[in-house]
Coordinates of C-alpha atoms in Angstrom, one line a residue:
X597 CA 38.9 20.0 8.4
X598 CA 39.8 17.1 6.7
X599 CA 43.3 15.7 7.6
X600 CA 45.5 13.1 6.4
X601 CA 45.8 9.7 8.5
X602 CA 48.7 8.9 10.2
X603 CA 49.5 6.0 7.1
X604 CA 48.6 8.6 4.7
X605 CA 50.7 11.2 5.7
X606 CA 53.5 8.2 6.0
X607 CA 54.1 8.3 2.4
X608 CA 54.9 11.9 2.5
X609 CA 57.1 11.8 5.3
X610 CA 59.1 9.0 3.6
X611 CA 59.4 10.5 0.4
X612 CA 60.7 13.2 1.4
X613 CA 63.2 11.4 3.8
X614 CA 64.3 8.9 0.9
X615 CA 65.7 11.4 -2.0
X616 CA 65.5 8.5 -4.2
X617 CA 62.0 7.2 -3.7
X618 CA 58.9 8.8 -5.6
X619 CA 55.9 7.2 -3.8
X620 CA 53.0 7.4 -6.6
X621 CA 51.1 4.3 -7.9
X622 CA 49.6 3.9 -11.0
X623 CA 47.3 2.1 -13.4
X624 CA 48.3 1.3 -17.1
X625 CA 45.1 0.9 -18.8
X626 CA 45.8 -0.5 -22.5
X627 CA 42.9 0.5 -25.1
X628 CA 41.9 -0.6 -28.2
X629 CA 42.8 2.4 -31.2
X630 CA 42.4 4.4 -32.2
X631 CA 43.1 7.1 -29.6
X632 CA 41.2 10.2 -28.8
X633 CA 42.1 13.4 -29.8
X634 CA 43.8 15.3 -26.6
X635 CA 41.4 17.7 -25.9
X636 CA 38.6 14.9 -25.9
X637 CA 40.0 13.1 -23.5
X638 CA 41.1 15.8 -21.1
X639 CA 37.2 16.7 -21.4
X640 CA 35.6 12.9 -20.6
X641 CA 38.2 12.6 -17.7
X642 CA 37.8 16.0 -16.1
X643 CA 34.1 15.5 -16.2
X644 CA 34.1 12.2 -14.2
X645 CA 36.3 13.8 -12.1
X646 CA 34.4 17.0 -11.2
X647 CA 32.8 15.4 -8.0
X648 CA 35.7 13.8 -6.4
X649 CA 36.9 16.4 -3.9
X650 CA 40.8 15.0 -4.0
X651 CA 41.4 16.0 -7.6
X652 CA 40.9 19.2 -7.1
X653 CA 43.0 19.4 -3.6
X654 CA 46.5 19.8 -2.3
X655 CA 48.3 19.0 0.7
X656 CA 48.8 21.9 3.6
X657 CA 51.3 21.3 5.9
X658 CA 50.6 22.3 9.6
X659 CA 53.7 24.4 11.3
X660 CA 56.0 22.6 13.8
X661 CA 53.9 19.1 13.0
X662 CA 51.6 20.1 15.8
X663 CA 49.2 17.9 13.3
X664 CA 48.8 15.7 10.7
X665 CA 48.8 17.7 7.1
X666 CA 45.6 18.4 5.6
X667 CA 43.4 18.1 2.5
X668 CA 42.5 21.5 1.0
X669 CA 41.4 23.3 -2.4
X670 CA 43.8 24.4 -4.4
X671 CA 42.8 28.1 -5.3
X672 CA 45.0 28.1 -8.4
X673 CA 43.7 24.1 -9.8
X674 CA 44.2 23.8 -13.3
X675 CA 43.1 20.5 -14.6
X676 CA 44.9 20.4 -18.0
X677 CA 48.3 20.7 -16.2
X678 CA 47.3 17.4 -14.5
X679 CA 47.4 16.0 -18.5
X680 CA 50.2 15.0 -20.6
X681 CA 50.9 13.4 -24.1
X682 CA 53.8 10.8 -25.3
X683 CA 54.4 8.9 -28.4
X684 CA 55.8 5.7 -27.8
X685 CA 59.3 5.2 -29.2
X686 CA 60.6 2.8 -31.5
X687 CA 60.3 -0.1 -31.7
X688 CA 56.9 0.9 -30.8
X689 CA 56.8 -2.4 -28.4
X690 CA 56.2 -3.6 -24.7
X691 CA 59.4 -3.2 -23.4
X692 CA 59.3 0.6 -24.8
X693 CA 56.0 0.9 -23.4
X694 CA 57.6 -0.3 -19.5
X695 CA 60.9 1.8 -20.3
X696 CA 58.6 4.9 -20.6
X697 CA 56.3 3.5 -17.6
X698 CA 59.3 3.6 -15.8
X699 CA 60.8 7.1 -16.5
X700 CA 57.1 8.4 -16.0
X701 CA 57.0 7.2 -12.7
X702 CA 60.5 7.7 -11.2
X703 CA 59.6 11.8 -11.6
X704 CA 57.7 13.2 -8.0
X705 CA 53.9 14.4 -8.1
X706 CA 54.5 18.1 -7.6
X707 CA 53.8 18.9 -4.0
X708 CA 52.3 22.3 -4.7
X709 CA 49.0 21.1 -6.5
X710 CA 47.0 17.7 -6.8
X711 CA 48.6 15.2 -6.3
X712 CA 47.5 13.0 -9.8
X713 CA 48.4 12.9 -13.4
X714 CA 47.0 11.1 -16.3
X715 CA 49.1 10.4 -19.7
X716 CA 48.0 9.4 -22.9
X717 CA 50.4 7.2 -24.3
X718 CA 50.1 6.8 -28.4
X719 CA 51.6 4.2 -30.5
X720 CA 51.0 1.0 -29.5
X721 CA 51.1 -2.3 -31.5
X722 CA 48.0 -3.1 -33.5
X723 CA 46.9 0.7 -33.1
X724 CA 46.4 0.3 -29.5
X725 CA 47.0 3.1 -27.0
X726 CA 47.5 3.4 -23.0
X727 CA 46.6 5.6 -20.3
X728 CA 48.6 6.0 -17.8
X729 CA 46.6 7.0 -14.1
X730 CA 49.3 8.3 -11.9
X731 CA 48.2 8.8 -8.0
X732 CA 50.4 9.5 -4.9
X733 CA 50.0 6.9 -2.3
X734 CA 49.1 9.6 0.3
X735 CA 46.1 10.0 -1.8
X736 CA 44.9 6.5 -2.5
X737 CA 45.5 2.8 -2.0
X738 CA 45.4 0.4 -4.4
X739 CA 41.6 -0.4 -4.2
X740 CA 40.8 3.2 -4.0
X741 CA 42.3 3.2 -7.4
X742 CA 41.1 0.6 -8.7
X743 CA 37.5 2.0 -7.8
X744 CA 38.3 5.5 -9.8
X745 CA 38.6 3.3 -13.1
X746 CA 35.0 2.1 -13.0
X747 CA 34.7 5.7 -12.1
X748 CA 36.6 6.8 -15.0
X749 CA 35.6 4.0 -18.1
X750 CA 32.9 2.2 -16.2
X751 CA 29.0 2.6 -15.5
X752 CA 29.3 3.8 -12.5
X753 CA 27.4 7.1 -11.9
X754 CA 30.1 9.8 -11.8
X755 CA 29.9 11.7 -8.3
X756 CA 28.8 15.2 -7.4
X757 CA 31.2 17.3 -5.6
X758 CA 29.8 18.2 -2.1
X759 CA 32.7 18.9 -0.1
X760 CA 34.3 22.3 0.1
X761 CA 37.7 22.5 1.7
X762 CA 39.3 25.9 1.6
X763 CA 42.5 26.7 2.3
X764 CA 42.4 27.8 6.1
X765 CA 46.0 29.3 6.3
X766 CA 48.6 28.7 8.5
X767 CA 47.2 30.5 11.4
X768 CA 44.4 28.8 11.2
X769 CA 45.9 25.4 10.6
X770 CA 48.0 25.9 13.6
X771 CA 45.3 27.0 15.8
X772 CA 43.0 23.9 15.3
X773 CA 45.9 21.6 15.5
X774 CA 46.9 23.3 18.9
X775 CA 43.3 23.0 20.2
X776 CA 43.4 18.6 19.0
X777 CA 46.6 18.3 20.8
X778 CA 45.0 19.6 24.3
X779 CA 41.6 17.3 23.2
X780 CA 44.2 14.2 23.1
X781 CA 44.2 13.1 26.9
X782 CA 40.1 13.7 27.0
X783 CA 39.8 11.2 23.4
X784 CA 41.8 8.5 24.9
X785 CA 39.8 8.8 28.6
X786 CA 37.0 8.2 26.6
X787 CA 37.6 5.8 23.9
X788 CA 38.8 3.7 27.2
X789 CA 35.6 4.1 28.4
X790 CA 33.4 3.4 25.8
X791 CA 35.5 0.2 25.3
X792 CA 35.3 -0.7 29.5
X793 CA 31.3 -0.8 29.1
X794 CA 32.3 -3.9 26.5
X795 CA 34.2 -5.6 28.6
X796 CA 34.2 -9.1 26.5
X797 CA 34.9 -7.2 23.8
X798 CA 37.7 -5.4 25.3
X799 CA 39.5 -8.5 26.3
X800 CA 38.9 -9.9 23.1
X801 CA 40.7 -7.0 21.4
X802 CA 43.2 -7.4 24.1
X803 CA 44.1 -11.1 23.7
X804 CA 44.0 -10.8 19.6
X805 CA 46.4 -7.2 19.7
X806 CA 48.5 -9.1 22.1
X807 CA 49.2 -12.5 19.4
X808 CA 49.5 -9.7 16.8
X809 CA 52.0 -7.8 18.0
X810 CA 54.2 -10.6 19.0
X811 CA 53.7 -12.0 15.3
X812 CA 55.2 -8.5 14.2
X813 CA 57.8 -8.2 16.2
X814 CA 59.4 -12.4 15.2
X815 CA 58.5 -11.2 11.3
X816 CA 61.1 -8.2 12.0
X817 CA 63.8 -10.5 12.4
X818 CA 66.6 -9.4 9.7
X819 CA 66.3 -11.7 6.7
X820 CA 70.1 -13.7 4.9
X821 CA 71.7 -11.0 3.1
X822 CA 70.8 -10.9 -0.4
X823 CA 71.4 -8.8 -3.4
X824 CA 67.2 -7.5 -3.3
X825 CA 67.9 -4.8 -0.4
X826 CA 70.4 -2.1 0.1
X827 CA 70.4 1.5 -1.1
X828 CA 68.4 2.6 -4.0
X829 CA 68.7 4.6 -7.3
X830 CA 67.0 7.1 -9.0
X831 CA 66.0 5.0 -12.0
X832 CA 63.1 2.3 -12.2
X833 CA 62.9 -0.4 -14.1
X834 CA 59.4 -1.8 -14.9
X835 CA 58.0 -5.4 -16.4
X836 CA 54.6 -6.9 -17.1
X837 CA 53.2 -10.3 -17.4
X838 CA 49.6 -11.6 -17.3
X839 CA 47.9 -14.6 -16.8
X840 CA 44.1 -16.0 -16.7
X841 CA 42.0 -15.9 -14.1
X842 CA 40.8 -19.2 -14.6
X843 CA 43.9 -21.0 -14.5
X844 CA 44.6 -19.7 -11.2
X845 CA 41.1 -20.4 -9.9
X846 CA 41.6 -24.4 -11.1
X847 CA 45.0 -24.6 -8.8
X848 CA 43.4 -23.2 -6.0
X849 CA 40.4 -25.2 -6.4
X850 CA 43.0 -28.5 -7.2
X851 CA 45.2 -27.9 -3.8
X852 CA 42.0 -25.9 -1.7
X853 CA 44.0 -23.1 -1.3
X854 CA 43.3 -19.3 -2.0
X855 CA 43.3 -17.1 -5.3
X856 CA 45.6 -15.0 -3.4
X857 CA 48.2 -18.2 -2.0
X858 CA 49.0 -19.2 -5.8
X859 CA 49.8 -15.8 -6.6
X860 CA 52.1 -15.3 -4.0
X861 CA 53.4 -18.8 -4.9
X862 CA 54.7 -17.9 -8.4
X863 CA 55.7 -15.2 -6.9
X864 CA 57.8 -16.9 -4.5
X865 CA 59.2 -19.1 -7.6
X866 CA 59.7 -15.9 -9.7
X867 CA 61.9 -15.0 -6.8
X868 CA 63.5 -18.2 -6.6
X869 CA 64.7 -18.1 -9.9
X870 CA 66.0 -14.4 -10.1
X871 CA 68.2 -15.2 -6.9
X872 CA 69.4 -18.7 -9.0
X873 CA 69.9 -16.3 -11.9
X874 CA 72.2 -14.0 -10.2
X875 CA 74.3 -16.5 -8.6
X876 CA 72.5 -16.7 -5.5
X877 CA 71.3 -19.4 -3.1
X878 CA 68.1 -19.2 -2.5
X879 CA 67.6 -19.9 1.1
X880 CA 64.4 -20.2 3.2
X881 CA 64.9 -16.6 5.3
X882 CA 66.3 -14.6 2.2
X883 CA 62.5 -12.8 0.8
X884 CA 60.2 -11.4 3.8
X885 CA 57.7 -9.8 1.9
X886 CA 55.3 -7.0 3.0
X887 CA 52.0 -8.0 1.9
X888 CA 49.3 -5.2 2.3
X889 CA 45.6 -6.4 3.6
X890 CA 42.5 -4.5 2.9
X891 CA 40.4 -3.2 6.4
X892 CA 38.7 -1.1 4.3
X893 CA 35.0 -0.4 5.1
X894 CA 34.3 2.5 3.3
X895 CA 34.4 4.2 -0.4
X896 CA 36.6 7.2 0.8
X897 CA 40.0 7.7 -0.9
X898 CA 42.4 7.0 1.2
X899 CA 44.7 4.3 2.4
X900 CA 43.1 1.5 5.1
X901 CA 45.2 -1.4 4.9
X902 CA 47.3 -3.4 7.3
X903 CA 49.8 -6.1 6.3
X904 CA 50.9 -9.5 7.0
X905 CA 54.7 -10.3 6.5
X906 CA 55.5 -13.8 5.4
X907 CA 59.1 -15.4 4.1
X908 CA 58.8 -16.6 1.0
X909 CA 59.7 -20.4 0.4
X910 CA 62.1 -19.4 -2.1
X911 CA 64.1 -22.5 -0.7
X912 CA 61.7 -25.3 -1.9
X913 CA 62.5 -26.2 -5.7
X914 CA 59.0 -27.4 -6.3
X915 CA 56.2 -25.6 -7.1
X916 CA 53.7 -27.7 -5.4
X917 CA 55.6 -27.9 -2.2
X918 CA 56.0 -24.0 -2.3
X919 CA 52.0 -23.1 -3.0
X920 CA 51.9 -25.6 0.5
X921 CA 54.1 -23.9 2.1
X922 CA 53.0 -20.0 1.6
X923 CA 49.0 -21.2 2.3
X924 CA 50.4 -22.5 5.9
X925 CA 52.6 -19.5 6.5
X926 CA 49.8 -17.0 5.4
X927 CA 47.3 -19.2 7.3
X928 CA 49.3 -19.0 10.8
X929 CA 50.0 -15.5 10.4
X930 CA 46.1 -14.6 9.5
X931 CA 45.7 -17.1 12.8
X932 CA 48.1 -14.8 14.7
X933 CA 45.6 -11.6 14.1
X934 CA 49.3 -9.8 12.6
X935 CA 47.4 -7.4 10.0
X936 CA 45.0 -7.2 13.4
X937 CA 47.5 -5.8 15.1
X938 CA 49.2 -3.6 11.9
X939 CA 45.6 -2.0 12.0
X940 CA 45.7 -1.1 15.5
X941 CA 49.4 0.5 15.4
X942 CA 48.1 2.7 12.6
X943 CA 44.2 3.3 14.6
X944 CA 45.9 4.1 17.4
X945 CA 48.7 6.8 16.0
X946 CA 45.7 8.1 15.0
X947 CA 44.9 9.2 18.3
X948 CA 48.3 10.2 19.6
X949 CA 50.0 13.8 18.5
X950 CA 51.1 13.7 15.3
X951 CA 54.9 15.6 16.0
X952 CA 56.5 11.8 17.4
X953 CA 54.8 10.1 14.8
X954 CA 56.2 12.1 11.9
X955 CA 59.5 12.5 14.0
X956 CA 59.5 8.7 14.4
X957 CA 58.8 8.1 11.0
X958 CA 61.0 10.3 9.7
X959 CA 64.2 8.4 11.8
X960 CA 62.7 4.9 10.6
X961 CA 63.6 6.0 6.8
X962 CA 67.2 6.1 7.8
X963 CA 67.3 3.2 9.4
X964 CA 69.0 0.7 7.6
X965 CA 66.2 -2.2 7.6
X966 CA 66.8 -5.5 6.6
X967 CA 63.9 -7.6 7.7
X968 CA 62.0 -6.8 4.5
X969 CA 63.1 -7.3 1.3
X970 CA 60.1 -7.0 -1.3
X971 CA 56.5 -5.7 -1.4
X972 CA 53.6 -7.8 -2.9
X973 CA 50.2 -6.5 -3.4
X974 CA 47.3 -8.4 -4.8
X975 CA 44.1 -5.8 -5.5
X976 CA 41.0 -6.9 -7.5
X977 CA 39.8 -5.0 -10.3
X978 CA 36.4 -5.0 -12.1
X979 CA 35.0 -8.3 -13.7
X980 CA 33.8 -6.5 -16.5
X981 CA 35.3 -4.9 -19.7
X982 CA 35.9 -0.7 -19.1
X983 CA 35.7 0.9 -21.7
X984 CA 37.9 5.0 -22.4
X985 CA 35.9 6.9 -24.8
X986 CA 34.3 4.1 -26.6
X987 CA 37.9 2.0 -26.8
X988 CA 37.2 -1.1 -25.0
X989 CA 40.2 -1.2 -22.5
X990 CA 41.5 -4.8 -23.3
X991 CA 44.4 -5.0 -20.1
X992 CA 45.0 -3.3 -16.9
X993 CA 48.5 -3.4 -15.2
X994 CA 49.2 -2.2 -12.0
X995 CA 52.4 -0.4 -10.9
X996 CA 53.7 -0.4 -7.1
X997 CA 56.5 2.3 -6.1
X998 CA 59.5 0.9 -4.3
X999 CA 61.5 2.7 -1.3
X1000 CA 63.5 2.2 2.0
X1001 CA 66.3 -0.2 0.9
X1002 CA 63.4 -2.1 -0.7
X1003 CA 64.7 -3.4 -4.3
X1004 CA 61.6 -5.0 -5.8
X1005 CA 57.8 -4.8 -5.8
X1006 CA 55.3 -6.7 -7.3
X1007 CA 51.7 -5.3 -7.8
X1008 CA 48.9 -7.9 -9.3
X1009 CA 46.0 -6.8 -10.2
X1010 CA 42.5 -9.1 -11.3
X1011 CA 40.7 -7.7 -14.5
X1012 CA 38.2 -9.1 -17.4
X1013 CA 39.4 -12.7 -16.7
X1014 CA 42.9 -11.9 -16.6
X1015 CA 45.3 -11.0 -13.6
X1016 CA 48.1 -9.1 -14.8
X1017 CA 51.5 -8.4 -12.7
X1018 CA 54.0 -5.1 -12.6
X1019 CA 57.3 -5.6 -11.6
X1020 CA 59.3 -2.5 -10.1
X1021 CA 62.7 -2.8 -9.7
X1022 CA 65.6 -0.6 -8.8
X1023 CA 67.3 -0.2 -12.1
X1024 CA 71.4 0.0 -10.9
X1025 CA 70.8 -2.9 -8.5
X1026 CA 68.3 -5.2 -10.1
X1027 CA 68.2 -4.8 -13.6
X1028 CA 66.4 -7.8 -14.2
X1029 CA 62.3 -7.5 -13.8
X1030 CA 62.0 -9.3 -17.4
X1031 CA 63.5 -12.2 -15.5
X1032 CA 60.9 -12.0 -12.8
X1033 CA 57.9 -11.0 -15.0
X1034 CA 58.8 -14.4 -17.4
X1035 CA 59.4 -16.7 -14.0
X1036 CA 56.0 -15.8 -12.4
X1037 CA 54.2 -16.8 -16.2
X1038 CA 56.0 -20.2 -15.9
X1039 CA 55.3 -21.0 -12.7
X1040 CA 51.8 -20.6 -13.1
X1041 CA 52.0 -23.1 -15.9
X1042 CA 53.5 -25.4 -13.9
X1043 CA 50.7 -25.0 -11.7
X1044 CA 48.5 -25.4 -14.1
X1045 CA 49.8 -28.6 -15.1
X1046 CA 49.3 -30.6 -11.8
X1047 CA 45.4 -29.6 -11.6
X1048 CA 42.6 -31.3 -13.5
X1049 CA 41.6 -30.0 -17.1
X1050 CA 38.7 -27.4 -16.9

């Protein structure tokens, strides 16, 4: 029986604890026009994704949490219900495309079937149209879903469906999850010894969970109030900007730093100047961000990542100094082994009974956290152009939900020579994603300018 992790099942258990939080993510694939007739496209998609088990399955609950929930086929799957159709409304523009990004995403996946939608979305400028790949996190991580667009509008073979996973019932659900609980105690005895025959190893893993954990637990430290966390709304608001690849490959080439350390940088600026924009001083413990990072090792969808939380030098006023500063902080913090140690909280829960993880998830949601205040994800996406039913798909922006007090969130995603950026935002509290999305383009000008022409 195939289950849900404990990280996977996290997103369920804190959607349903936060009434205001709908925990999908998406893709928003721009295409050249014209678009495809409905019924064409419904056909192409559904038969890429005939062999990928997860599109045809729901969630099933076990009774009492005696176990995590589990993956199984939905008896009563209908893919065209997983397919929808919108006209963009005037003025037929890019802010009318992120309103409707918005009000798509701020509605829940339906529990009750797959959890995925796709929308075609007509009316673009220049003829262009969008699809819009809508995925509950519970289902995929970013990099799993970036994977299912080469799937989708690459080369990539399309798989064959092996797995069958029918729906086992309650009884039976409860049974097998009775029997893991009393298999607990005899799994731990012998993970310990299987890791005790390594003993180098073992104190390795020791020493490195050890730095890890104590990393965590400073990087939980409540941040300076600031406007970016406190209770959320219903409503989203969404933004885009894009950049190129290659000017963000010459500053990190210019300063040897990483791809990944000048995005967070203009990220850090973008912040800088919201808070300067609202009023707000901008000091150097006001933006923790959670920054996910990828311990995936195999092509399964599902969500293997742990995370790194650095603060944001949203106190330094220059750009250089602030790309300096986040390439030390991430470098001491990849030094500490912290996403070593997220990995292991979440390998362990794996092996503990699911009922006080779900219980002590559950009581985390209503905690009123202040330690961090924005999520930042950086996937890579394919090199080469994807192309939906012939349309060569000219941009790809990513969309990250937000949740738990958590105002902002910035996904970034790498695609033919471009990296593009989605904003979310909670629409009563922080209105202003435009003023993010146009802060992150300049300050990767102005890193731009201090490196050597190309």
């Amino acid at each position: 029986m195939d289950r849900l992790s404990p990280l996977d099942a996290a997103f369920l258990e804190i959607e349903d604890e936060d009434p205001s939080s709908s925990l999908a993510i998406a893709s928003i694939a721009i295409a050249e026009g014209p678009a495809p007739a409905q019924g064409e496209f419904v056909d192409a998609v559904r038969a890429r994704l005939a062999g990928i088990p997860r599109y045809h399955q729901k969630v099933r609950t076990v009774p009492f949490d005696l176990g995590p929930p589990a993956w199984v086929d939905d008896p009563a799957f209908d893919a065209g219900a997983h397919f929808g159709r919108m006209a963009l409304p005037e003025p037929h523009d890019e802010q009318a495309l992120c309103e409707l990004v918005a009000l798509l995403m701020g509605e829940r996946l339906e529990r009750d079937r797959p959890l995925w939608e796709f929308w075609v979305i007509e009316g673009l400028p220049d003829g262009r149209w969008a699809i819009l790949a809508k995925v509950h996190h519970a289902l995929a991580d970013g990099l799993a879903a970036t994977r299912l667009q080469t799937i989708l509008f690459g080369d990539t073979p399309a798989p064959t469906r092996t797995e069958e996973a029918p729906d086992p019932g309650a009884a039976k659900l409860l049974l097998d999850a009775a029997g893991s609980v009393l298999r607990i105690p005899w799994d731990q005895t012998r993970l310990v010894a299987r890791e005790l025959l390594h003993p180098n190893r073992l104190a390795r893993r020791v020493s490195d969970a050890a730095r890890g954990l104590a990393a965590l637990t400073s990087a939980l430290l409540p941040t300076s109030p600031t406007p970016l966390t406190g209770p959320l709304g219903r409503d989203r608001r969404y933004a885009t900007a894009s950049v190129a690849l290659a000017d963000v490959k010459a500053v990190a080439k210019a300063h040897d730093v990483t791809v990944n350390d000048v995005l967070l940088a203009a990220v850090a600026g973008g912040f800088r100047e919201l808070l300067l924009h609202r009023g707000e001083t901008p000091a150097a413990d006001s933006v923790r961000s959670l920054v996910p990072v990828s311990v995936r090792t195999g092509t399964a969808l599902d969500n293997e990542v742990s995370l790194l939380l650095p603060l944001l030098p949203v106190d330094l006023a220059d750009p250089v100094q602030r790309l300096i500063r986040v390439h030390q902080r991430l470098s001491t913090l990849k030094a500490g082994k912290e996403a070593d140690a997220g990995a292991l909280l979440t390998a362990t829960a794996a092996h503990e009974p699911f009922a006080p993880v779900a219980w002590a998830i559950r009581a985390a949601a209503h905690l009123p956290q202040r330690n961090i205040v924005t999520v930042t994800t950086n996937v890579p996406g394919p090199a080469e152009p994807l192309f939906a039913l012939g349309r060569r798909i000219v941009e790809i922006y990513p969309y990250v939900p937000i949740a738990l007090r958590v105002r902002t969130g910035v996904a970034m995603l790498s695609y033919a020579g471009r990296i593009t950026f989605g904003i979310t935002s909670d629409a009563d509290t922080i209105p202003e994603t435009d003023v993010l999305a146009k802060a992150i383009e300049r300050e990767i000008q102005a890193l731009r300018a201090t490196a050597p022409p190309v």
